[in-house]
CSV table of C-alpha atoms and ligand atoms in Angstrom, one decimal:
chain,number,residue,atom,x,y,z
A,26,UNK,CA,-26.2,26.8,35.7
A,27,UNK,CA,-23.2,26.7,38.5
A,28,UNK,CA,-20.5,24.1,37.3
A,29,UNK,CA,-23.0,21.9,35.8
A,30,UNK,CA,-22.1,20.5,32.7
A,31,UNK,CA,-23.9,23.2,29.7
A,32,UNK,CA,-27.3,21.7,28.4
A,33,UNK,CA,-27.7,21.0,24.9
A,34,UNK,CA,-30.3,23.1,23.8
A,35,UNK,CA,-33.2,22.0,22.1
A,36,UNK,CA,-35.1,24.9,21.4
A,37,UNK,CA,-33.1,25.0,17.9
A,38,UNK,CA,-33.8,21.9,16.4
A,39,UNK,CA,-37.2,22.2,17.7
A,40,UNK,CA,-37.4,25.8,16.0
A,41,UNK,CA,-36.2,24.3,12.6
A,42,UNK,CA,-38.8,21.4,12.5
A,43,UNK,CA,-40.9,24.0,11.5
A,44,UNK,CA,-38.9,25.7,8.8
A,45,UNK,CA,-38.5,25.1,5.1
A,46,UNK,CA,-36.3,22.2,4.7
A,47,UNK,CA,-34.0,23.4,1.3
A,48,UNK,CA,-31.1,20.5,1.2
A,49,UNK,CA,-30.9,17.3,3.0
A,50,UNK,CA,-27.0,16.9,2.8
A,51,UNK,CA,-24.5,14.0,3.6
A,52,UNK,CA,-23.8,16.1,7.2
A,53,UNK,CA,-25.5,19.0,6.7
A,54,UNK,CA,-29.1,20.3,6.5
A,55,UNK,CA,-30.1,23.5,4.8
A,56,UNK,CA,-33.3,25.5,5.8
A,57,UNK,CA,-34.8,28.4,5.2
A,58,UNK,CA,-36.8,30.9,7.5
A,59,UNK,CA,-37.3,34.6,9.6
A,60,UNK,CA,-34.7,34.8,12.0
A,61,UNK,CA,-35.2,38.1,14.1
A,62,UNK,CA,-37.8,39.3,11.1
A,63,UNK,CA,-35.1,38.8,8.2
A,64,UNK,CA,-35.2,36.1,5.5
A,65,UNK,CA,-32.3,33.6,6.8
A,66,UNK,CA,-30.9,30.2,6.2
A,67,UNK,CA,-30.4,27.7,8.8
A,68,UNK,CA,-27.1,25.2,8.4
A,69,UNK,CA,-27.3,22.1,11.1
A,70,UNK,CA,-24.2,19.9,10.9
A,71,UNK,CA,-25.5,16.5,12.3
A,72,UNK,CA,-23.6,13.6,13.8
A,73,UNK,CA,-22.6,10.6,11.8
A,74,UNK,CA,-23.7,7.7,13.8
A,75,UNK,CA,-20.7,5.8,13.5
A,76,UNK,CA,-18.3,7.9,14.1
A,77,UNK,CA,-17.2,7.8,18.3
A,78,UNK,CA,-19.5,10.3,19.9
A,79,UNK,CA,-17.1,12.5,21.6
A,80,UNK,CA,-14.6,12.9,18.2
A,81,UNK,CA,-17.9,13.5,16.7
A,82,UNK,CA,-18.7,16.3,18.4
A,83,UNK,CA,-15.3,17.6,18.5
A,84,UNK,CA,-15.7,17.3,14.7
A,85,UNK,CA,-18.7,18.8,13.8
A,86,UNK,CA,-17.6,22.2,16.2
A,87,UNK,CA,-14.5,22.3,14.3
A,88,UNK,CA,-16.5,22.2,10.6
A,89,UNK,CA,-18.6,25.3,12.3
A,90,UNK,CA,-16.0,27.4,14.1
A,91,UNK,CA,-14.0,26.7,10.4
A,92,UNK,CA,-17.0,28.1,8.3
A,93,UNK,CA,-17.6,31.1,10.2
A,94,UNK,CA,-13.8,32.1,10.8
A,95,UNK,CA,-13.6,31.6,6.7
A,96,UNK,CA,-16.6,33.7,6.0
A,97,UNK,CA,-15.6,36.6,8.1
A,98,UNK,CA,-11.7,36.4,6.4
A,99,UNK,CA,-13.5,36.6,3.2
A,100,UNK,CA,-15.7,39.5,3.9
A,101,UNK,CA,-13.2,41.3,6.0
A,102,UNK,CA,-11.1,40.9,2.5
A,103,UNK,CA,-14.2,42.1,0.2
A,104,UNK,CA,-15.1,38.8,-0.9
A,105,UNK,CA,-18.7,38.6,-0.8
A,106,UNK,CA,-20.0,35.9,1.5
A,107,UNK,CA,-23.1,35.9,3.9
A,108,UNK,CA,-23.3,37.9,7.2
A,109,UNK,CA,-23.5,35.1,10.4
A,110,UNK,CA,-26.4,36.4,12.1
A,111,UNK,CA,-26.2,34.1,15.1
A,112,UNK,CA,-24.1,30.4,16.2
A,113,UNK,CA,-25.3,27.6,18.0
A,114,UNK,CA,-22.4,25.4,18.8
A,115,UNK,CA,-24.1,23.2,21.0
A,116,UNK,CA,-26.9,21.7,18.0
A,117,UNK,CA,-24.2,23.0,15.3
A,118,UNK,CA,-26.3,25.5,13.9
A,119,UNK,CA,-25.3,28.6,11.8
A,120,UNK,CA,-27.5,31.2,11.0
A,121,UNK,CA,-26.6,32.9,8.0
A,122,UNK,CA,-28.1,35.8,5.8
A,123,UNK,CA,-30.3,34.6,3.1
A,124,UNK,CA,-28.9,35.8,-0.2
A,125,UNK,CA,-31.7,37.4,-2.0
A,126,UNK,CA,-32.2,37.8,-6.0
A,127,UNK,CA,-29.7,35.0,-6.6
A,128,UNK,CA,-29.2,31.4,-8.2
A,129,UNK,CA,-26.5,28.9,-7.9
A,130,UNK,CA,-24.0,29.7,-10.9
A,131,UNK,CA,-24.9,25.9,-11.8
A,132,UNK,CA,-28.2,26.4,-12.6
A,133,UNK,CA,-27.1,29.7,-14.4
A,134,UNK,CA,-25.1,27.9,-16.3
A,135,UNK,CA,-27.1,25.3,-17.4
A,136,UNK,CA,-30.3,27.5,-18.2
A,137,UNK,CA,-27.8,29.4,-20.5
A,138,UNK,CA,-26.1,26.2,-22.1
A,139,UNK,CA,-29.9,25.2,-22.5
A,140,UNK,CA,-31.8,28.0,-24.2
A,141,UNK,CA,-28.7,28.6,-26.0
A,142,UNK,CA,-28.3,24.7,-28.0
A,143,UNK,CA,-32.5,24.5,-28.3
A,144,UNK,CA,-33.2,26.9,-30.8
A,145,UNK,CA,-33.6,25.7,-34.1
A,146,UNK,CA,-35.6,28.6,-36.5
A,147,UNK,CA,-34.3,31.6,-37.6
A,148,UNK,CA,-30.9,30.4,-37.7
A,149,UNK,CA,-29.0,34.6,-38.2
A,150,UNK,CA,-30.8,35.9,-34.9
A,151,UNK,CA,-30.0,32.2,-33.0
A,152,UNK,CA,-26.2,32.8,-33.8
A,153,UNK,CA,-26.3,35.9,-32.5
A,154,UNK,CA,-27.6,35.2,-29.3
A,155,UNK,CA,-25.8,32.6,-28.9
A,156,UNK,CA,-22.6,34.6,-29.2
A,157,UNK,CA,-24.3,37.2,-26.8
A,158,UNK,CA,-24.5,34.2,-24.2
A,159,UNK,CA,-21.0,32.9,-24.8
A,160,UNK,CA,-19.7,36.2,-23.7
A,161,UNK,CA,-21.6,36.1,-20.9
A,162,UNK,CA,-21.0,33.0,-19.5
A,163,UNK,CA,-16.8,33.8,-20.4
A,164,UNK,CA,-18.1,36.8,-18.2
A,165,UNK,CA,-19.2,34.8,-15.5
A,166,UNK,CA,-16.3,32.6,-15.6
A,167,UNK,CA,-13.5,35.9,-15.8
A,168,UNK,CA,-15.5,36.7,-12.6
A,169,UNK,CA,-15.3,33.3,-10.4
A,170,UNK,CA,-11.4,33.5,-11.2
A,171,UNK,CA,-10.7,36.6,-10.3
A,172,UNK,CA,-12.9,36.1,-7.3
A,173,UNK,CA,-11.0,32.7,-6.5
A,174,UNK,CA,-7.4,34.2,-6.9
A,175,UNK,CA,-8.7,36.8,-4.2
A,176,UNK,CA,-9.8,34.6,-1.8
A,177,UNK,CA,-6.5,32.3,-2.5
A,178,UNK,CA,-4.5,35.5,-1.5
A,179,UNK,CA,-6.1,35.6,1.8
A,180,UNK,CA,-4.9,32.2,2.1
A,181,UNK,CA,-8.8,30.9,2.5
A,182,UNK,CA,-8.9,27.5,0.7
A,183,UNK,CA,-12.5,26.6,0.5
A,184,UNK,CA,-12.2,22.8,0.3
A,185,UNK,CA,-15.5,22.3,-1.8
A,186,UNK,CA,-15.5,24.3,-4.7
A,187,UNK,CA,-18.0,23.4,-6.7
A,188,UNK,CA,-20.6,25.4,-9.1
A,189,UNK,CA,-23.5,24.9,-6.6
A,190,UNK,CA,-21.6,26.7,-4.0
A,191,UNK,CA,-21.0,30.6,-5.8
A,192,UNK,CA,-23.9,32.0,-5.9
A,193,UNK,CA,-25.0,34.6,-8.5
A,194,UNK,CA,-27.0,37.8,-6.9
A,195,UNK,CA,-28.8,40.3,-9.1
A,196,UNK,CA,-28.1,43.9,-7.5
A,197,UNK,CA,-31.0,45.7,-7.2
A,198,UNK,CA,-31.1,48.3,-10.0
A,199,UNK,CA,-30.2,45.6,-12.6
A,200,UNK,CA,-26.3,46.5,-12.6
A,201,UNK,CA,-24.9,43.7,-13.6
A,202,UNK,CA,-24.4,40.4,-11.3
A,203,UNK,CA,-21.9,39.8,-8.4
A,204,UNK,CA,-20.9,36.4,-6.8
A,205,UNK,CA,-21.0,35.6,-3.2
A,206,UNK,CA,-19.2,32.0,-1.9
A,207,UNK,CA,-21.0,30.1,0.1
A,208,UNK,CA,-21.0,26.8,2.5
A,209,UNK,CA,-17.3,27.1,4.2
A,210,UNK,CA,-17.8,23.5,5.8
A,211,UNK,CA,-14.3,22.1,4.4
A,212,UNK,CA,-12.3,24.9,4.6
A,213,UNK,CA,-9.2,25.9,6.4
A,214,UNK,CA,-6.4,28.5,6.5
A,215,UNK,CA,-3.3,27.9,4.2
A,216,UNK,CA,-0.5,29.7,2.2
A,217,UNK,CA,0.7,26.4,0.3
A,218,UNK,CA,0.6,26.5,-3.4
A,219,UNK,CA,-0.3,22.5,-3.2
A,220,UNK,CA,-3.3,23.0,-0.9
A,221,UNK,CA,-4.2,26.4,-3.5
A,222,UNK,CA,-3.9,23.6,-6.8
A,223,UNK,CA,-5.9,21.4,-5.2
A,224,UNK,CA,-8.7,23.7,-4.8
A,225,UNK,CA,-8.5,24.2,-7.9
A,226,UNK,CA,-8.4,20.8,-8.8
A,227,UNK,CA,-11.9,20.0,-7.2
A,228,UNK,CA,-13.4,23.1,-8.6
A,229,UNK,CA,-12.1,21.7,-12.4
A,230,UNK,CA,-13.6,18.1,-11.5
A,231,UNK,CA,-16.8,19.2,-10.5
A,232,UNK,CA,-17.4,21.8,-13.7
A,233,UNK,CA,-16.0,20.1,-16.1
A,234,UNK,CA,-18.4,16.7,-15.0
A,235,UNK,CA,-21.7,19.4,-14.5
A,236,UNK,CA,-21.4,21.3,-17.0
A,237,UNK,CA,-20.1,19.6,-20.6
A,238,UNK,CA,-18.2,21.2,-23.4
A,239,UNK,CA,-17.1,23.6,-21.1
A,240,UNK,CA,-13.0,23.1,-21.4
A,241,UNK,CA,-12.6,26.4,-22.9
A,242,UNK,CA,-15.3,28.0,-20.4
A,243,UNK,CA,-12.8,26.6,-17.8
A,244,UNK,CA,-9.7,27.4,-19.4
A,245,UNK,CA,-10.9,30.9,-19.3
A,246,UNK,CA,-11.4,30.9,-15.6
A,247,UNK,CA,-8.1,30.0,-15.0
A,248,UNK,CA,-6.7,32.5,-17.2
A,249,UNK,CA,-8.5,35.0,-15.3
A,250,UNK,CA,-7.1,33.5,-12.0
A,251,UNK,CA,-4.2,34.2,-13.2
A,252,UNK,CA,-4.3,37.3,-14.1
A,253,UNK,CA,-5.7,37.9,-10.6
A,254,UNK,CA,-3.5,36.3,-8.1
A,255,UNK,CA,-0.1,37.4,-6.9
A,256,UNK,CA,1.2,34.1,-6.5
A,257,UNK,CA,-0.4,32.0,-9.1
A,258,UNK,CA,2.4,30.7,-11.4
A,259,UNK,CA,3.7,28.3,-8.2
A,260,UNK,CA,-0.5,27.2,-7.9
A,261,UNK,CA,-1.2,26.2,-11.3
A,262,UNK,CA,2.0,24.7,-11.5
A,263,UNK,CA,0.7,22.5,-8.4
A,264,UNK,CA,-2.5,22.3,-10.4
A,265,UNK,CA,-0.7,20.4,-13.3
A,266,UNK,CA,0.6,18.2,-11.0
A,267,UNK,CA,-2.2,17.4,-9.0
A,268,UNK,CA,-3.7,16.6,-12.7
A,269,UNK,CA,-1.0,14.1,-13.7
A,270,UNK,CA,-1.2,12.1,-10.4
A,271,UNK,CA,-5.1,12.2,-10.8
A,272,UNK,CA,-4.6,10.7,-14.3
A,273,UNK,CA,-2.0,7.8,-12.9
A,274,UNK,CA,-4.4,7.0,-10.0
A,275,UNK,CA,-7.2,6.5,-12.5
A,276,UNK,CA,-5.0,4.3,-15.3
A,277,UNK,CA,-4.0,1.9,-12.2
A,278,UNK,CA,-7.8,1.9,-11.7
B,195,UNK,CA,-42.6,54.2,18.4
B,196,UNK,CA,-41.3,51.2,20.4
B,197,UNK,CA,-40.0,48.4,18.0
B,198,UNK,CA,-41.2,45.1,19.7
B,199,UNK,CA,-39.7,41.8,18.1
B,200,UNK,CA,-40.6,38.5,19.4
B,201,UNK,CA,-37.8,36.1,19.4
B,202,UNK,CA,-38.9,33.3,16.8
B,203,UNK,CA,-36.6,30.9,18.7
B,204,UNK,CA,-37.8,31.4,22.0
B,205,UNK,CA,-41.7,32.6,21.8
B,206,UNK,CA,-41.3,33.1,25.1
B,207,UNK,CA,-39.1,35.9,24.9
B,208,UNK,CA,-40.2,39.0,22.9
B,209,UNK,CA,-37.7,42.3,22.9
B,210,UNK,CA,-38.8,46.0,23.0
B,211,UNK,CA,-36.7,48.7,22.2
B,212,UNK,CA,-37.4,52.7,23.2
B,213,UNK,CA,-35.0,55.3,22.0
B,214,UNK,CA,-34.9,58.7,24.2
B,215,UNK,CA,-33.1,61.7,23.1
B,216,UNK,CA,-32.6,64.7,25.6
B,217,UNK,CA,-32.4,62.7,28.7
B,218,UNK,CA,-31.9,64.2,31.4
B,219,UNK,CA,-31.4,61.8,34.5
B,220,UNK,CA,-28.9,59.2,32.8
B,221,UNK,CA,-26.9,58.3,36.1
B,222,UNK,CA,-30.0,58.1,37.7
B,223,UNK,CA,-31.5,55.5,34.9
B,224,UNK,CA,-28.2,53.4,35.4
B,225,UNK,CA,-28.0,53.6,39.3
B,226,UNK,CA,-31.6,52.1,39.1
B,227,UNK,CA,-30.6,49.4,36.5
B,228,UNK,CA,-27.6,48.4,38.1
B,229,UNK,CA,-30.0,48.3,41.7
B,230,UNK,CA,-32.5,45.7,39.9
B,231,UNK,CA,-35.3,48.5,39.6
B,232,UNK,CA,-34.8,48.7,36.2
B,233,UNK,CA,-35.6,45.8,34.1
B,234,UNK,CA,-33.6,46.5,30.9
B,235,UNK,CA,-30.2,47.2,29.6
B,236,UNK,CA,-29.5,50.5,29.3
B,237,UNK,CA,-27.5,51.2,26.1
B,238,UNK,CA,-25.5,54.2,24.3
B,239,UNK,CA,-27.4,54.6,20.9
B,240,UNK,CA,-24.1,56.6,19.3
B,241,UNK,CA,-22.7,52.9,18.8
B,242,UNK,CA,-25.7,51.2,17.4
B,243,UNK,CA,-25.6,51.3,13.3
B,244,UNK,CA,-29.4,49.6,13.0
B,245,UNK,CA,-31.8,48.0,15.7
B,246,UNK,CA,-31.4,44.5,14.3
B,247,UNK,CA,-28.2,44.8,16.4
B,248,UNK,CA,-29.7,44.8,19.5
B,249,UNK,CA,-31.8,41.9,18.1
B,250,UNK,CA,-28.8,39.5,17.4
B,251,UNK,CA,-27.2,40.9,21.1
B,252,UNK,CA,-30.5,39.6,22.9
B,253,UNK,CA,-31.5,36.3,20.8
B,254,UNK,CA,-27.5,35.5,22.1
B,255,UNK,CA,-28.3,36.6,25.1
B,256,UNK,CA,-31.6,34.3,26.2
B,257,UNK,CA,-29.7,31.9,24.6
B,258,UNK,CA,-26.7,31.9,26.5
B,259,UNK,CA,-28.7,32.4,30.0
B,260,UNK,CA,-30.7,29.2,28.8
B,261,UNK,CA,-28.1,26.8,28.4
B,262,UNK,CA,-26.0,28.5,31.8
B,263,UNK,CA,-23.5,30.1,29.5
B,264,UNK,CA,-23.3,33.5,30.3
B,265,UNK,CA,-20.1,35.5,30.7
B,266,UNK,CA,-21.9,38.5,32.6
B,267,UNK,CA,-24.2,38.0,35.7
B,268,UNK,CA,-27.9,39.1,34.2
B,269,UNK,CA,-29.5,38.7,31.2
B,270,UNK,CA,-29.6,42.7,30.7
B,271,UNK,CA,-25.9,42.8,31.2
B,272,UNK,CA,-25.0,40.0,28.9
B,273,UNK,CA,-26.8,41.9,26.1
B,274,UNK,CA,-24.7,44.9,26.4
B,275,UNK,CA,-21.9,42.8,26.7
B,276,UNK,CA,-23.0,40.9,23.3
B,277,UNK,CA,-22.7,44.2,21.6
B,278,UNK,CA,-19.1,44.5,22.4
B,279,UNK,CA,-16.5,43.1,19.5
B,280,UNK,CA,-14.3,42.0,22.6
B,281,UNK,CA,-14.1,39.5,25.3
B,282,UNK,CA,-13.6,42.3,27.7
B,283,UNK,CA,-16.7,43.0,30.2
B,284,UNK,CA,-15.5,46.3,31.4
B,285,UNK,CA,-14.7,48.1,28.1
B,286,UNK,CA,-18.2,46.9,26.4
B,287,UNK,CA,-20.0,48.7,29.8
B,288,UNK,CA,-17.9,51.5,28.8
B,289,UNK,CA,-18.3,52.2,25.6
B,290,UNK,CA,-21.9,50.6,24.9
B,291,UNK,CA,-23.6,50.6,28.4
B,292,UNK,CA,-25.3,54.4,29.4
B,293,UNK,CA,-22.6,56.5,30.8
B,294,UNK,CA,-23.7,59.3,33.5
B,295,UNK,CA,-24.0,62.2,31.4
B,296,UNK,CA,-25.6,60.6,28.4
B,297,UNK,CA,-27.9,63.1,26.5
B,298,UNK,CA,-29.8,59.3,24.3
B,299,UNK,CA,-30.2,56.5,25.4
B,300,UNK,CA,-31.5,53.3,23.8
B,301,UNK,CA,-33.9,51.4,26.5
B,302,UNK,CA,-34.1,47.6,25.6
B,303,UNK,CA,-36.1,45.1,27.9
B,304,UNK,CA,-36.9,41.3,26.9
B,305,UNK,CA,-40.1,40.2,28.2
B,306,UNK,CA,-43.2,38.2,27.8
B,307,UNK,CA,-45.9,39.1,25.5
B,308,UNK,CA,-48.5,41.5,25.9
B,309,UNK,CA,-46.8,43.1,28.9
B,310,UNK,CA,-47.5,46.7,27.8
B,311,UNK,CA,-48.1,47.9,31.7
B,312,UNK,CA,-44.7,46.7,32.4
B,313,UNK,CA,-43.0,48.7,29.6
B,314,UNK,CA,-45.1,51.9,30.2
B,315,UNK,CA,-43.5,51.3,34.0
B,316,UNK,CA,-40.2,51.4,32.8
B,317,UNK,CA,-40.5,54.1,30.0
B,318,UNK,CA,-41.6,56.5,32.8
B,319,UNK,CA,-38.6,56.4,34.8
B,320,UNK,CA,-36.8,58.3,31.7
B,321,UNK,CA,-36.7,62.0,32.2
B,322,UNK,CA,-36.4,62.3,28.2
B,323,UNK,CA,-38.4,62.7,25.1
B,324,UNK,CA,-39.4,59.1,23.1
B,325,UNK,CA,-38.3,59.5,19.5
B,326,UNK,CA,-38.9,56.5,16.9
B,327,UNK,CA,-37.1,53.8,17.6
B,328,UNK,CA,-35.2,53.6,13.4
B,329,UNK,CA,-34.4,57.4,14.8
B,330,UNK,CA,-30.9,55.7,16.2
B,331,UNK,CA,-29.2,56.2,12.6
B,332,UNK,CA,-29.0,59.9,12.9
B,333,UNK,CA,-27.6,59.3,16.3
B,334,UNK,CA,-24.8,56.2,15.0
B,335,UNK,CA,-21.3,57.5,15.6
B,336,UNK,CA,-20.2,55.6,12.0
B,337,UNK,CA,-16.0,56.7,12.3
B,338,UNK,CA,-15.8,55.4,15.9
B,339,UNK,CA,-17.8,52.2,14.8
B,340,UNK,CA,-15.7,51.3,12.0
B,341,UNK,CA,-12.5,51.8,13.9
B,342,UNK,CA,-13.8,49.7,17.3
B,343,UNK,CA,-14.8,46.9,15.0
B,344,UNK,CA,-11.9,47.2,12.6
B,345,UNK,CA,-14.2,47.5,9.7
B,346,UNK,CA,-12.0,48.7,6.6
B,347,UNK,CA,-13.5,50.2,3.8
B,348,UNK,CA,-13.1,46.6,1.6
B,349,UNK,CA,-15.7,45.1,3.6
B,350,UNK,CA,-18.3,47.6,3.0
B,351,UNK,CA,-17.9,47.4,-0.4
B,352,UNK,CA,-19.2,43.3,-0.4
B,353,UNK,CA,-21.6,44.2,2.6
B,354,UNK,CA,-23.4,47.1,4.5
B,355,UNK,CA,-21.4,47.8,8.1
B,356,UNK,CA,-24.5,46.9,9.6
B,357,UNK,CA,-23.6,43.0,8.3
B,358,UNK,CA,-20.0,43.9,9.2
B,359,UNK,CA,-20.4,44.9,12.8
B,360,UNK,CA,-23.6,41.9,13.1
B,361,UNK,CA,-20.9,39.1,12.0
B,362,UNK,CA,-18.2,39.9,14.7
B,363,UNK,CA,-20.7,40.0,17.2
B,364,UNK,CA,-22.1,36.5,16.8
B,365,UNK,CA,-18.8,34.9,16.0
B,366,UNK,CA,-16.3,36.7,18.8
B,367,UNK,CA,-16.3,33.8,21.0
B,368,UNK,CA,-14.2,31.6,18.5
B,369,UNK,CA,-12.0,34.7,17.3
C,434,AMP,N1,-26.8,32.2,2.3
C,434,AMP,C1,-27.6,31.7,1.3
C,434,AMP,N2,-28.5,32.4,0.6
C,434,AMP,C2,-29.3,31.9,-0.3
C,434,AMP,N3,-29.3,30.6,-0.6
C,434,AMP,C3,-28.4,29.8,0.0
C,434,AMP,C4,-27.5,30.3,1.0
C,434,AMP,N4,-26.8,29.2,1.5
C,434,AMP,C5,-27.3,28.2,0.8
C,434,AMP,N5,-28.2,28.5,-0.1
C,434,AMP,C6,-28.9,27.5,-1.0
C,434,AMP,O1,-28.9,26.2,-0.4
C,434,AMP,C7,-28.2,25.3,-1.2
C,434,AMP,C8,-27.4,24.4,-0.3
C,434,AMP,O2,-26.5,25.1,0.5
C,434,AMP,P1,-25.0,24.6,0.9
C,434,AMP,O3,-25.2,23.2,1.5
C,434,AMP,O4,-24.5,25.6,1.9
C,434,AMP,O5,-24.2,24.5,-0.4
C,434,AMP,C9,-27.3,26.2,-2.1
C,434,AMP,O6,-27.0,25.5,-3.3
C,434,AMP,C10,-28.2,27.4,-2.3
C,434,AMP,O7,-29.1,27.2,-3.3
């Protein structure tokens, strides 16, 4: 207390030692638990040893105050993301709703790719499903563009946009699906079209390497985007771009 | 009818809540909190969507106090304050502290297990009826939530306002 420097609490780490560990990350760890009787997931942003201790800690604040600030834009906004139950900023720890009822839209898509290229007998009924999960996964894909040119209007660029970060929740009576964005780490506040393409950019890497033979899947997304956004023409336009210097920087090697 | 939570990150600490309705010595509840004989923050259920609320307000609360971060003087204050979707001290007393001619009143102490003398103690001091603590919905003043907390009608359609109200509350301090 008085004008003593604040202590670094410990009861938090100590707390999480005995929760379920659910992602060791690069800077993160993901856990899950009861936090005041609700099912919740834990986030600790750790230090990188060889970065200077002070900037570190500087660092890592920043990455925490940025996630939450990003996921309360995006609610405020109706983009579903999880409620922050509770902040620790002195072991970096954000405690976040667990999202019941849901999978990664990853392993959505893959299960779907999956059951729909291993069936070999009755070849009519086979087609049709297959169709039946084509549409769906277009479906899926209309839905994380639209979603995306929402949260690009709010000027939230998420900075990791991959397929293991949307999450796909069941609602309770069966009614159909709806994504929630998740893990804010990277992200940060901007209007520019270039910082909006890039996003985008990321998010067209990391499907298009996960998931194969999905062009058109993705082509689909981005036709939904935009459809969706208000200011989308100047974004893919940076999106083409981005592409091209991508493809330069990788023929110079 | 007391909802007693402990807080899973610090065992020590376990919260009860008691909601009274037809109270009838409110100022005399809050002269005795704010003289030390109460125990416990003393808190205007109209503003309270859900318990859990109060939950998140004390876990911040101990947590504050234990690593000398506090922006009120007592752990009972700070609670209230931590209900509040402002930095202002004054204006969270005022709208979800106990006023003087509060008819409900939502009595929350934070204390160590098994201490069910202590809260009998306190509980008697309220000249009131005991109702169920989940009770406090039929008491939540929703419009005047929404509008203190800027909650628009988006938001509820991605979340309940329970998670709406919950998320400014933990993350104020960076807002
Ligand atoms: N709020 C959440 N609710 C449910 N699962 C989550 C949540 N946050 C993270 N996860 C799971 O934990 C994994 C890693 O989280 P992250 O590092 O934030 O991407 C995700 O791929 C999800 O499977």
């Amino acid at each position: 207390g008085g004008n003593m420097a604040p202590e670094k609490s410990a009861t938090v780490p100590q707390f999480l030692r005995g929760a379920e560990l659910v992602k060791q990350g690069a800077e993160a760890r993901v856990y899950r638990t009861q936090f005041l009787g609700r099912p919740t997931i834990v986030k600790e942003r750790f230090s990188k040893r060889y970065r200077h201790v002070a900037l570190d800690e500087k660092l890592t604040r920043r990455r925490t105050v940025q996630e939450v600030r990003s996921i309360l834009r995006c609610r405020r906004a109706g983009i579903p993301a999880p409620a922050v139950y509770f902040v620790d900023y002195t072991s970096h720890c954000i405690f976040l709703e667990e999202i019941l009822r849901s999978s990664t839209v990853r392993d959505h898509i893959a299960s779907t790719q999956q059951s729909a290229s291993c069936t070999v007998q009755e070849l009519d009924r086979d087609q049709d499903r297959e169709l039946v999960q084509e549409q769906e996964l277009e479906q899926l894909a209309q839905q994380v563009g639209q979603i995306l040119a929402k949260m690009h209007d709010e000027d939230v660029i998420h900075g990791d946009l991959t397929t293991s970060n949307m999450l796909l929740r069941r609602s309770p009576e069966d009614r159909g699906s709806d994504l929630v964005l998740i893990d804010f780490g990277l992200s940060y506040i901007s209007a520019l079209p270039e910082d909006k393409g890039v996003d985008l950019y990321v998010l067209e890497k990391a499907f298009l390497s996960t998931h194969p033979h999905t062009e058109a899947l993705f082509q689909k997304l981005l036709k939904s985007y935009s459809a969706s956004s208000k200011k989308s023409s100047a974004v893919l336009k940076k999106l083409d771009e981005v592409r091209l210097r991508g493809r330069k920087r990788s023929m110079v090697g | 009818m007391n909802l007693t939570q402990e807080l899973e990150l610090f065992p020590d600490h376990t919260v009860t809540q008691m909601l009274f309705k037809e109270v009838k010595n409110a100022a005399e509840l809050r002269q005795s909190a704010v003289d030390g004989r109460i125990n416990g923050a003393l808190i205007n259920p109209t503003m309270l969507v859900n318990p859990f609320q109060v939950l998140v307000a004390a876990n911040k609360a101990v947590h504050l106090q234990l690593i000398g971060k506090m922006k009120t003087r007592s752990l009972n204050s700070e609670i209230i304050f931590n209900l509040s979707p402002t930095n202002n001290i004054s204006e969270a007393f005022k709208r979800f502290g106990t006023s003087d001619g509060d008819e409900s009143v939502m009595l929350v102490v934070v204390h160590c297990k098994n201490e069910s003398q202590l809260l009998e103690d306190i509980a008697a001091q309220v000249d009131g009826r005991q109702v169920p603590v989940e009770d406090v919905s039929w008491l939540s003043d929703l419009a005047k939530i929404r509008k203190l907390f800027k909650v628009a009608p988006q938001e509820e359609t991605c979340g309940t306002l329970l998670d709406a109200v919950v998320c400014r509350m933990a993350i104020k301090d960076v807002m």
